[in-house]
């Protein structure tokens, strides 16, 4: 992993716990597998603890680590790390994506409720009006009672969002091709097509994985079906939305957006999205940051404990999962 992440992922007490389970050298934090000086350590390595900045585990890296059998990833997606050679060797792979889903869901809950109160728009109005209170007509459509919220994707994050939304008086609908009516009932949501969700929701929150099947899933035609004045929230990946079509919709003022991710990321300096009053941009902060990184480290420690106790990993990722996860 990138060395700067280690202290936040594994503060001293947690690192000591990890060292009591595994024979691990905390001073050996690497970002390349082809350094000659690392050859003796890699030759003996059975378990890799990885995180952001991990290099690709290709055939050459695996050849340098013939005893490697487990990867415990203290982050979310494993796509950039795991190669076909890893599956062919039969590596056990665990991800902390479940732990990273919680702060993303918390961020999403917060901005859904704020969007329902039109907090972002009223803040802009208050600033331009120099503190004058809004007129009653400006508040007629404000409020979260019965507000219709559409969740795209019952991913780890999407499911966490559904859990967090449950106590509120909102009308929740879900679109996910992998969820059937029975599972939707268990989740307590109305299952609808993507087209119906977009056309009927006041707030649309995107939680689908970034896969070839979801690339530009919100294209120009689908964006146009979202009702005037609705808010689009993206904490997933910018590639899921056609950026030119989104910019046009937002520049026109027809839609509002809360965007924690964009394409490209970051946006070019001349992007109008930085200045539009109906766009709330944040710099990819929904996932684990600061003291939240320790939660990812704890997930790794818990998996390591299960491993040495001979128990199955709780958060194992298998090859067939890759079509459905970020």
XYZ file of C-alpha atoms in Angstrom, residues 187-321:
135
model
C -35.497 -4.876 1.993
C -38.776 -3.000 2.474
C -38.675 -1.156 -0.836
C -40.713 -0.918 -4.004
C -38.885 -2.577 -6.899
C -39.250 -0.689 -10.187
C -37.510 -0.438 -13.541
C -34.743 2.108 -13.958
C -36.953 4.133 -16.293
C -39.808 4.238 -13.783
C -37.463 5.177 -10.950
C -35.975 8.070 -12.887
C -39.334 9.373 -14.065
C -40.986 9.272 -10.632
C -38.307 10.230 -8.082
C -37.716 13.596 -6.431
C -34.232 12.460 -5.415
C -32.166 9.876 -7.315
C -29.122 8.322 -5.615
C -26.680 6.246 -7.619
C -25.049 3.166 -6.018
C -24.297 0.841 -8.915
C -20.816 -0.623 -9.513
C -18.563 0.637 -12.267
C -18.672 -2.188 -14.812
C -18.933 -2.355 -18.614
C -22.675 -2.942 -18.190
C -23.186 0.235 -16.147
C -20.972 2.555 -18.198
C -23.016 5.682 -19.005
C -26.156 4.023 -17.641
C -27.531 7.517 -17.086
C -27.225 8.756 -20.625
C -28.809 11.813 -22.213
C -32.145 10.088 -22.777
C -32.446 8.771 -19.236
C -31.335 12.032 -17.632
C -34.068 13.787 -19.585
C -36.723 11.614 -17.909
C -35.867 12.841 -14.405
C -38.501 15.380 -13.277
C -37.749 19.097 -13.314
C -36.295 20.239 -10.001
C -35.214 16.754 -8.903
C -31.823 16.128 -7.300
C -29.307 13.603 -8.597
C -26.745 12.251 -6.101
C -23.650 10.363 -7.215
C -21.303 8.764 -4.683
C -20.475 5.833 -6.954
C -18.346 6.600 -10.022
C -18.455 9.418 -12.538
C -18.351 6.986 -15.463
C -21.935 5.895 -14.767
C -23.282 9.241 -16.044
C -22.764 10.842 -19.435
C -20.744 13.914 -18.342
C -21.685 16.133 -21.300
C -25.393 15.413 -20.922
C -25.200 15.953 -17.160
C -23.407 19.282 -17.593
C -26.073 20.435 -20.031
C -28.907 19.464 -17.693
C -27.274 21.226 -14.764
C -26.284 24.311 -16.738
C -29.901 24.685 -17.822
C -30.944 24.655 -14.167
C -33.493 21.917 -14.780
C -31.905 19.501 -12.307
C -29.937 19.779 -9.077
C -26.968 17.566 -8.221
C -24.816 16.457 -5.326
C -21.655 15.040 -6.860
C -18.925 13.431 -4.788
C -17.515 11.785 -7.920
C -17.231 13.111 -11.451
C -15.771 12.287 -14.823
C -13.069 13.308 -15.220
C -11.960 13.491 -11.604
C -11.061 16.131 -10.749
C -13.031 18.245 -13.169
C -11.080 20.644 -15.415
C -10.622 24.108 -13.986
C -13.013 25.647 -16.491
C -15.902 23.293 -15.713
C -19.125 25.212 -15.056
C -20.048 22.692 -12.348
C -17.736 24.506 -9.923
C -19.869 27.633 -10.112
C -23.454 26.512 -10.676
C -25.750 27.319 -7.737
C -27.677 24.061 -8.244
C -24.574 21.848 -7.951
C -22.990 20.767 -4.672
C -19.522 19.328 -5.354
C -17.345 17.483 -2.849
C -13.864 16.030 -3.538
C -14.559 12.271 -3.278
C -14.999 12.403 0.501
C -17.953 10.050 0.984
C -15.722 6.997 1.495
C -13.469 6.390 4.475
C -11.340 9.366 5.490
C -9.395 10.374 8.576
C -10.392 8.383 11.646
C -12.742 6.263 9.518
C -9.713 4.458 8.047
C -9.293 2.562 11.301
C -12.573 0.804 10.557
C -10.947 -0.651 7.427
C -7.958 -1.818 9.447
C -10.246 -3.448 11.992
C -11.938 -5.355 9.200
C -8.550 -6.797 8.178
C -7.667 -7.722 11.752
C -10.977 -9.519 12.202
C -10.435 -11.484 8.992
C -6.883 -12.376 10.091
C -8.249 -13.673 13.395
C -10.735 -15.870 11.578
C -8.013 -17.097 9.248
C -5.707 -18.313 11.999
C -8.661 -19.846 13.865
C -9.495 -21.908 10.801
C -12.785 -20.111 10.165
C -14.019 -18.993 6.744
C -13.456 -15.356 5.835
C -16.559 -13.225 6.361
C -15.894 -10.925 3.445
C -14.264 -13.134 0.855
C -14.389 -11.986 -2.756
C -14.592 -14.650 -5.452
C -14.060 -14.370 -9.167
C -17.761 -14.530 -10.037
C -18.425 -11.491 -7.824
